[in-house]
Amino acid sequence: MNAALSTVADRVAGAVEEATFLDPVAGGLARLLSPLRRNQAAAGILGGEPLGHPAHPAVVLLPLGSWLSASILDVLGDERHQDAARTLTGAGLVLSLPAALTGANDWLPTRGPRQRVGLTHAATNVAALACFTAGWVARTRGNHRAGRRWGLAGSSMVGLSGWLGGHLAYNQGVGVRRATTHEGEAPSANEAPDLMDLVVEQHRALSTLMGTVADSRGAQRAEKFLQLRRDLAAHEAAEAAVVHPLTRQDLPGGESIATAREDEEAKASAALTELEQFDPDSDEFEERFARLRRDVEAHAEHEETEELARLRRDRGRENLVPVGEVFRTAQAAALRQLAEDEIASFLAMVEVARDAVWSAL
């Protein structure tokens, strides 16, 4: 019985993930909500940085708890509990706003299957919200029977939404950024790092370096921005030679996954090239760099959850250890060559890095 339910759930989730007709709607909604992530401080708060973990799973308990309590009173209570059920329903409506904002913040960086599931999750929440709103209006007008019916309908929608939310977090990794790796702990002292360990480590280093660029000024910012361009060029060249070909070869749907990551890298490359035209201390540089930083970190999350975690699951850590060594060697060769050539143009850096990587393989 449990296996049958799991199979049905997997098929439903898979159908939603492949529902490409949702992409235009998802893209339009993402553009509408994009201001949420333009301010780095606001995005950090919505993402849960002050808490040290994602905010959405915690915040969403507030409206859910209110609505669940109202439903319990509806089912087990009597006329004495009608006012309390109405108050709890209204409280859930108010508390749904921070839940929606934190959820939207986690969803905005997603693309492809994760974006489609997230959109369906949001649509189900909107349907639940509509039910609870209709129920609250009915209760306020004294029609508590209709209010109970609307409330139970809303609770059913919330249950479906919760399952989709669990799929987003636990199966697709939306809003989840672990300190070292997805799927398991960091390698022990006597365990060699695999491909995923090394790439994730580089993602963290690049994220720290981007933070240094954002926080510095003058000569230090120019120096760190140059270092960032070199590190990104070497990192992308190694991924292009090692990670993406492996994804295409080994993963179901690997061609579309790798192409999506390459499109993100091309977008970041174009943004870096444009940034080279601006004074690093100018307002225009800061605004554009903030957008680049968000895009690069979203790209890193996509690689970790959609490529690397799946490669580790399908191939096993032990089989990715030698691939990790190839990645490390390729990236080191690119960095050495970039340091020797002292190139300032990012596009030229990418070409030099690619040549160095292929020479090292």
CSV table of C-alpha atoms in Angstrom, one decimal:
chain,number,residue,atom,x,y,z
A,1,MET,CA,0.0,0.0,0.0
A,2,ASN,CA,2.7,2.5,1.0
A,3,ALA,CA,4.7,1.5,-2.1
A,4,ALA,CA,1.7,2.1,-4.3
A,5,LEU,CA,1.1,5.5,-2.8
A,6,SER,CA,4.7,6.4,-3.2
A,7,THR,CA,4.6,5.4,-6.8
A,8,VAL,CA,1.5,7.5,-7.5
A,9,ALA,CA,3.1,10.5,-5.7
A,10,ASP,CA,6.3,10.2,-7.7
A,11,ARG,CA,4.3,10.1,-10.9
A,12,VAL,CA,2.3,13.2,-10.0
A,13,ALA,CA,5.4,15.0,-9.0
A,14,GLY,CA,7.1,14.0,-12.2
A,15,ALA,CA,4.2,15.2,-14.3
A,16,VAL,CA,4.3,18.6,-12.6
A,17,GLU,CA,8.1,18.8,-13.1
A,18,GLU,CA,7.7,18.1,-16.8
A,19,ALA,CA,4.7,20.5,-17.3
A,20,THR,CA,6.6,23.0,-19.6
A,21,PHE,CA,3.3,24.8,-20.4
A,22,LEU,CA,3.7,26.4,-16.9
A,23,ASP,CA,7.0,28.1,-17.9
A,24,PRO,CA,5.5,31.3,-19.4
A,25,VAL,CA,3.4,31.8,-16.3
A,26,ALA,CA,6.3,31.1,-14.0
A,27,GLY,CA,8.6,33.4,-15.9
A,28,GLY,CA,6.1,36.3,-15.7
A,29,LEU,CA,5.5,35.8,-12.0
A,30,ALA,CA,9.3,35.6,-11.4
A,31,ARG,CA,9.7,39.0,-13.1
A,32,LEU,CA,6.9,40.5,-11.1
A,33,LEU,CA,8.4,39.3,-7.8
A,34,SER,CA,12.0,40.0,-8.7
A,35,PRO,CA,12.2,43.2,-6.6
A,36,LEU,CA,12.1,40.9,-3.5
A,37,ARG,CA,15.7,39.8,-4.2
A,38,ARG,CA,17.2,43.1,-5.4
A,39,ASN,CA,17.9,44.3,-1.9
A,40,GLN,CA,20.6,42.0,-0.5
A,41,ALA,CA,19.6,42.7,3.1
A,42,ALA,CA,15.9,42.1,2.6
A,43,ALA,CA,16.7,38.9,0.6
A,44,GLY,CA,18.9,37.7,3.5
A,45,ILE,CA,16.2,38.3,6.1
A,46,LEU,CA,13.5,36.5,3.9
A,47,GLY,CA,15.9,33.7,3.3
A,48,GLY,CA,16.5,33.2,7.1
A,49,GLU,CA,20.1,34.4,7.4
A,50,PRO,CA,19.5,35.9,10.9
A,51,LEU,CA,18.1,32.5,12.0
A,52,GLY,CA,20.9,30.4,10.5
A,53,HIS,CA,18.5,28.3,8.5
A,54,PRO,CA,15.7,28.9,5.9
A,55,ALA,CA,12.8,31.0,7.3
A,56,HIS,CA,9.9,29.7,5.2
A,57,PRO,CA,9.5,26.3,6.9
A,58,ALA,CA,9.3,28.0,10.3
A,59,VAL,CA,7.1,31.0,9.2
A,60,VAL,CA,4.6,28.8,7.4
A,61,LEU,CA,3.7,27.1,10.6
A,62,LEU,CA,2.0,30.3,11.8
A,63,PRO,CA,-0.9,30.4,9.3
A,64,LEU,CA,-1.1,26.6,9.2
A,65,GLY,CA,-1.4,26.4,12.9
A,66,SER,CA,-4.1,28.9,13.0
A,67,TRP,CA,-6.1,27.2,10.3
A,68,LEU,CA,-5.6,23.7,11.7
A,69,SER,CA,-6.8,25.0,15.1
A,70,ALA,CA,-9.9,26.5,13.5
A,71,SER,CA,-10.6,23.2,11.7
A,72,ILE,CA,-10.3,21.2,15.0
A,73,LEU,CA,-12.9,23.6,16.6
A,74,ASP,CA,-15.1,23.2,13.6
A,75,VAL,CA,-15.1,19.4,13.8
A,76,LEU,CA,-15.0,18.9,17.6
A,77,GLY,CA,-16.4,22.1,18.9
A,78,ASP,CA,-19.9,23.5,19.2
A,79,GLU,CA,-21.6,26.9,19.0
A,80,ARG,CA,-19.4,28.2,21.9
A,81,HIS,CA,-16.3,27.9,19.7
A,82,GLN,CA,-17.7,29.6,16.6
A,83,ASP,CA,-16.1,33.0,17.4
A,84,ALA,CA,-12.8,31.5,18.2
A,85,ALA,CA,-12.8,29.6,14.9
A,86,ARG,CA,-13.5,32.8,13.0
A,87,THR,CA,-10.7,34.6,14.8
A,88,LEU,CA,-8.2,31.8,14.1
A,89,THR,CA,-9.2,31.8,10.4
A,90,GLY,CA,-8.7,35.6,10.2
A,91,ALA,CA,-5.3,35.3,12.0
A,92,GLY,CA,-4.2,32.7,9.5
A,93,LEU,CA,-5.1,35.0,6.6
A,94,VAL,CA,-2.9,37.8,8.1
A,95,LEU,CA,-0.1,35.5,8.9
A,96,SER,CA,-0.1,34.0,5.4
A,97,LEU,CA,1.7,37.2,4.1
A,98,PRO,CA,5.1,36.6,5.7
A,99,ALA,CA,4.8,32.9,4.7
A,100,ALA,CA,4.2,33.9,1.1
A,101,LEU,CA,7.1,36.4,1.1
A,102,THR,CA,9.6,33.9,2.5
A,103,GLY,CA,8.4,31.2,0.1
A,104,ALA,CA,8.6,33.6,-2.9
A,105,ASN,CA,12.2,34.5,-1.9
A,106,ASP,CA,13.2,30.8,-1.9
A,107,TRP,CA,11.4,30.2,-5.2
A,108,LEU,CA,12.8,33.1,-7.3
A,109,PRO,CA,16.2,31.6,-8.0
A,110,THR,CA,14.7,28.3,-9.3
A,111,ARG,CA,14.4,27.3,-12.9
A,112,GLY,CA,13.0,24.3,-14.8
A,113,PRO,CA,11.3,21.5,-12.9
A,114,ARG,CA,11.8,23.1,-9.5
A,115,GLN,CA,10.2,26.4,-10.7
A,116,ARG,CA,7.2,24.4,-12.1
A,117,VAL,CA,6.6,22.6,-8.8
A,118,GLY,CA,7.1,25.8,-6.9
A,119,LEU,CA,4.5,27.5,-9.1
A,120,THR,CA,2.0,24.7,-8.5
A,121,HIS,CA,2.7,24.9,-4.8
A,122,ALA,CA,2.0,28.6,-4.8
A,123,ALA,CA,-1.2,28.1,-6.9
A,124,THR,CA,-2.5,25.5,-4.4
A,125,ASN,CA,-1.8,28.0,-1.6
A,126,VAL,CA,-3.7,30.7,-3.4
A,127,ALA,CA,-6.6,28.3,-3.7
A,128,ALA,CA,-6.4,27.5,0.0
A,129,LEU,CA,-6.3,31.2,0.8
A,130,ALA,CA,-9.4,31.8,-1.3
A,131,CYS,CA,-11.2,29.1,0.6
A,132,PHE,CA,-10.2,30.5,4.0
A,133,THR,CA,-11.1,34.0,2.9
A,134,ALA,CA,-14.6,32.9,1.8
A,135,GLY,CA,-15.0,31.0,5.1
A,136,TRP,CA,-14.0,34.0,7.2
A,137,VAL,CA,-16.5,36.2,5.3
A,138,ALA,CA,-19.2,33.6,5.8
A,139,ARG,CA,-18.5,33.3,9.5
A,140,THR,CA,-18.4,37.1,9.9
A,141,ARG,CA,-21.9,37.2,8.4
A,142,GLY,CA,-23.1,34.6,10.8
A,143,ASN,CA,-23.2,31.7,8.3
A,144,HIS,CA,-20.9,29.4,10.4
A,145,ARG,CA,-22.0,26.2,8.5
A,146,ALA,CA,-20.7,27.6,5.2
A,147,GLY,CA,-17.6,28.9,7.0
A,148,ARG,CA,-16.9,25.4,8.3
A,149,ARG,CA,-17.2,24.0,4.8
A,150,TRP,CA,-14.9,26.5,3.3
A,151,GLY,CA,-12.5,26.0,6.1
A,152,LEU,CA,-12.4,22.2,5.5
A,153,ALA,CA,-11.9,22.8,1.8
A,154,GLY,CA,-9.0,25.1,2.6
A,155,SER,CA,-7.4,22.6,4.9
A,156,SER,CA,-7.6,20.0,2.1
A,157,MET,CA,-5.8,22.4,-0.3
A,158,VAL,CA,-3.2,23.1,2.4
A,159,GLY,CA,-2.5,19.4,2.7
A,160,LEU,CA,-1.8,19.1,-1.0
A,161,SER,CA,0.3,22.3,-0.9
A,162,GLY,CA,2.3,20.9,2.0
A,163,TRP,CA,3.1,17.7,0.1
A,164,LEU,CA,4.3,19.8,-2.8
A,165,GLY,CA,6.4,21.9,-0.4
A,166,GLY,CA,7.9,18.8,1.0
A,167,HIS,CA,8.9,17.6,-2.5
A,168,LEU,CA,10.4,21.0,-3.2
A,169,ALA,CA,12.6,21.0,0.0
A,170,TYR,CA,13.5,17.3,0.4
A,171,ASN,CA,13.5,16.0,-3.1
A,172,GLN,CA,14.5,19.1,-5.1
A,173,GLY,CA,16.5,21.1,-2.5
A,174,VAL,CA,14.7,24.4,-2.9
A,175,GLY,CA,15.7,26.8,-0.1
A,176,VAL,CA,18.3,24.3,1.2
A,177,ARG,CA,21.9,25.3,1.3
A,178,ARG,CA,24.1,23.0,3.5
A,179,ALA,CA,27.5,24.2,4.7
A,180,THR,CA,29.4,21.5,2.8
A,181,THR,CA,27.5,19.0,0.9
A,182,HIS,CA,24.0,17.9,0.0
A,183,GLU,CA,23.1,14.3,0.8
A,184,GLY,CA,25.4,13.4,3.6
A,185,GLU,CA,28.1,14.8,5.8
A,186,ALA,CA,31.4,16.3,4.8
A,187,PRO,CA,34.1,13.8,4.0
A,188,SER,CA,36.0,12.5,7.1
A,189,ALA,CA,39.8,13.2,7.5
A,190,ASN,CA,40.7,9.8,5.9
A,191,GLU,CA,38.1,10.0,3.1
A,192,ALA,CA,39.0,11.6,-0.2
A,193,PRO,CA,36.8,14.3,-1.4
A,194,ASP,CA,34.7,13.5,-4.5
A,195,LEU,CA,33.6,15.8,-7.3
A,196,MET,CA,30.7,17.2,-5.4
A,197,ASP,CA,32.8,18.0,-2.4
A,198,LEU,CA,35.3,19.9,-4.4
A,199,VAL,CA,32.8,21.9,-6.5
A,200,VAL,CA,30.7,22.8,-3.4
A,201,GLU,CA,33.9,23.9,-1.7
A,202,GLN,CA,34.6,26.2,-4.7
A,203,HIS,CA,31.1,27.6,-4.6
A,204,ARG,CA,31.5,28.6,-1.0
A,205,ALA,CA,34.9,30.2,-1.7
A,206,LEU,CA,33.4,32.1,-4.6
A,207,SER,CA,30.5,33.2,-2.5
A,208,THR,CA,32.9,34.5,0.2
A,209,LEU,CA,35.0,36.3,-2.5
A,210,MET,CA,31.9,38.0,-3.9
A,211,GLY,CA,31.0,39.2,-0.4
A,212,THR,CA,34.5,40.7,-0.1
A,213,VAL,CA,34.1,42.5,-3.4
A,214,ALA,CA,30.8,43.9,-2.3
A,215,ASP,CA,32.1,45.1,1.0
A,216,SER,CA,35.5,46.6,-0.1
A,217,ARG,CA,36.2,49.9,-1.9
A,218,GLY,CA,39.0,51.4,-4.0
A,219,ALA,CA,42.1,49.5,-4.9
A,220,GLN,CA,41.1,46.5,-2.8
A,221,ARG,CA,37.7,46.1,-4.6
A,222,ALA,CA,39.5,46.3,-8.0
A,223,GLU,CA,42.0,43.7,-6.9
A,224,LYS,CA,39.4,41.3,-5.5
A,225,PHE,CA,37.2,41.8,-8.6
A,226,LEU,CA,40.1,40.7,-10.7
A,227,GLN,CA,40.6,37.7,-8.5
A,228,LEU,CA,36.9,36.9,-8.8
A,229,ARG,CA,37.0,37.0,-12.6
A,230,ARG,CA,40.0,34.7,-12.7
A,231,ASP,CA,38.5,32.2,-10.2
A,232,LEU,CA,35.2,32.1,-12.1
A,233,ALA,CA,36.9,31.6,-15.4
A,234,ALA,CA,38.9,28.7,-14.1
A,235,HIS,CA,35.9,27.2,-12.3
A,236,GLU,CA,33.6,27.4,-15.3
A,237,ALA,CA,36.3,26.0,-17.6
A,238,ALA,CA,36.8,23.0,-15.3
A,239,GLU,CA,33.0,22.4,-15.1
A,240,ALA,CA,32.6,22.7,-18.8
A,241,ALA,CA,35.3,20.0,-19.3
A,242,VAL,CA,34.4,17.7,-16.4
A,243,VAL,CA,31.0,18.2,-14.8
A,244,HIS,CA,28.6,19.0,-17.7
A,245,PRO,CA,29.8,16.2,-20.0
A,246,LEU,CA,29.3,13.8,-17.1
A,247,THR,CA,25.8,15.1,-16.6
A,248,ARG,CA,25.0,14.6,-20.3
A,249,GLN,CA,26.4,11.1,-20.3
A,250,ASP,CA,25.0,9.7,-17.0
A,251,LEU,CA,21.8,11.5,-16.0
A,252,PRO,CA,18.3,11.0,-17.4
A,253,GLY,CA,17.5,14.3,-19.1
A,254,GLY,CA,21.1,15.3,-18.7
A,255,GLU,CA,21.3,17.2,-21.9
A,256,SER,CA,18.6,19.7,-20.8
A,257,ILE,CA,20.1,20.0,-17.3
A,258,ALA,CA,23.6,20.7,-18.6
A,259,THR,CA,22.3,23.1,-21.2
A,260,ALA,CA,20.4,25.1,-18.5
A,261,ARG,CA,23.6,25.4,-16.4
A,262,GLU,CA,25.6,26.5,-19.4
A,263,ASP,CA,22.9,29.1,-20.2
A,264,GLU,CA,23.2,30.5,-16.7
A,265,GLU,CA,27.0,30.6,-17.0
A,266,ALA,CA,26.7,32.5,-20.3
A,267,LYS,CA,24.5,35.0,-18.6
A,268,ALA,CA,27.0,35.5,-15.8
A,269,SER,CA,29.8,35.9,-18.3
A,270,ALA,CA,27.9,38.6,-20.2
A,271,ALA,CA,27.2,40.4,-16.9
A,272,LEU,CA,30.9,40.2,-15.9
A,273,THR,CA,32.0,41.6,-19.2
A,274,GLU,CA,29.6,44.6,-18.8
A,275,LEU,CA,30.8,45.2,-15.3
A,276,GLU,CA,34.4,45.7,-16.6
A,277,GLN,CA,33.2,48.9,-18.3
A,278,PHE,CA,32.2,50.6,-15.0
A,279,ASP,CA,34.2,52.2,-12.2
A,280,PRO,CA,34.3,49.6,-9.4
A,281,ASP,CA,33.3,52.3,-6.9
A,282,SER,CA,30.3,53.6,-8.9
A,283,ASP,CA,26.7,53.1,-8.0
A,284,GLU,CA,26.1,51.4,-11.3
A,285,PHE,CA,28.8,48.8,-10.6
A,286,GLU,CA,27.3,48.1,-7.2
A,287,GLU,CA,23.8,47.6,-8.5
A,288,ARG,CA,24.9,45.4,-11.4
A,289,PHE,CA,27.3,43.4,-9.1
A,290,ALA,CA,24.5,42.7,-6.6
A,291,ARG,CA,22.4,41.2,-9.4
A,292,LEU,CA,25.4,39.2,-10.6
A,293,ARG,CA,26.0,37.9,-7.1
A,294,ARG,CA,22.4,36.7,-6.8
A,295,ASP,CA,22.6,35.0,-10.2
A,296,VAL,CA,25.9,33.2,-9.5
A,297,GLU,CA,24.7,31.9,-6.1
A,298,ALA,CA,21.4,30.7,-7.6
A,299,HIS,CA,23.4,29.0,-10.4
A,300,ALA,CA,25.6,27.3,-7.7
A,301,GLU,CA,22.5,26.0,-5.9
A,302,HIS,CA,21.1,24.6,-9.2
A,303,GLU,CA,24.4,22.8,-9.9
A,304,GLU,CA,24.5,21.3,-6.4
A,305,THR,CA,20.9,20.1,-6.3
A,306,GLU,CA,20.2,19.3,-10.0
A,307,GLU,CA,23.6,18.0,-11.1
A,308,LEU,CA,26.0,17.1,-8.4
A,309,ALA,CA,23.6,15.5,-5.9
A,310,ARG,CA,22.0,13.4,-8.6
A,311,LEU,CA,25.4,12.3,-10.0
A,312,ARG,CA,26.5,11.3,-6.5
A,313,ARG,CA,23.3,9.4,-6.0
A,314,ASP,CA,23.5,7.6,-9.3
A,315,ARG,CA,27.2,6.9,-9.5
A,316,GLY,CA,28.1,6.7,-5.8
A,317,ARG,CA,30.7,8.8,-4.0
A,318,GLU,CA,33.5,6.4,-4.6
A,319,ASN,CA,33.1,6.7,-8.3
A,320,LEU,CA,33.2,10.4,-8.2
A,321,VAL,CA,36.5,10.6,-6.2
A,322,PRO,CA,38.8,10.1,-9.3
A,323,VAL,CA,36.5,12.5,-11.3
A,324,GLY,CA,37.1,15.1,-8.5
A,325,GLU,CA,40.8,14.7,-8.9
A,326,VAL,CA,40.5,15.4,-12.6
A,327,PHE,CA,38.4,18.5,-11.8
A,328,ARG,CA,41.0,19.7,-9.3
A,329,THR,CA,43.9,19.2,-11.7
A,330,ALA,CA,42.0,21.0,-14.5
A,331,GLN,CA,41.1,24.0,-12.4
A,332,ALA,CA,44.6,24.3,-11.0
A,333,ALA,CA,46.1,24.4,-14.5
A,334,ALA,CA,43.7,27.1,-15.5
A,335,LEU,CA,44.5,29.2,-12.4
A,336,ARG,CA,48.2,28.9,-13.0
A,337,GLN,CA,47.9,30.0,-16.6
A,338,LEU,CA,45.7,33.0,-15.7
A,339,ALA,CA,48.1,34.2,-13.1
A,340,GLU,CA,51.0,34.0,-15.5
A,341,ASP,CA,49.2,35.8,-18.4
A,342,GLU,CA,47.9,38.7,-16.3
A,343,ILE,CA,44.8,39.1,-18.5
A,344,ALA,CA,42.2,41.7,-17.5
A,345,SER,CA,39.3,40.9,-19.9
A,346,PHE,CA,37.0,38.2,-18.6
A,347,LEU,CA,36.2,36.8,-22.1
A,348,ALA,CA,39.9,36.4,-22.7
A,349,MET,CA,40.3,34.8,-19.3
A,350,VAL,CA,37.7,32.2,-20.3
A,351,GLU,CA,39.5,31.3,-23.5
A,352,VAL,CA,42.8,31.0,-21.7
A,353,ALA,CA,41.3,28.9,-19.0
A,354,ARG,CA,39.6,26.5,-21.4
A,355,ASP,CA,42.9,26.0,-23.3
A,356,ALA,CA,44.7,25.3,-20.1
A,357,VAL,CA,42.1,22.9,-18.9
A,358,TRP,CA,42.1,20.9,-22.1
A,359,SER,CA,45.9,20.8,-22.1
A,360,ALA,CA,45.9,19.4,-18.6
A,361,LEU,CA,43.4,16.6,-19.3
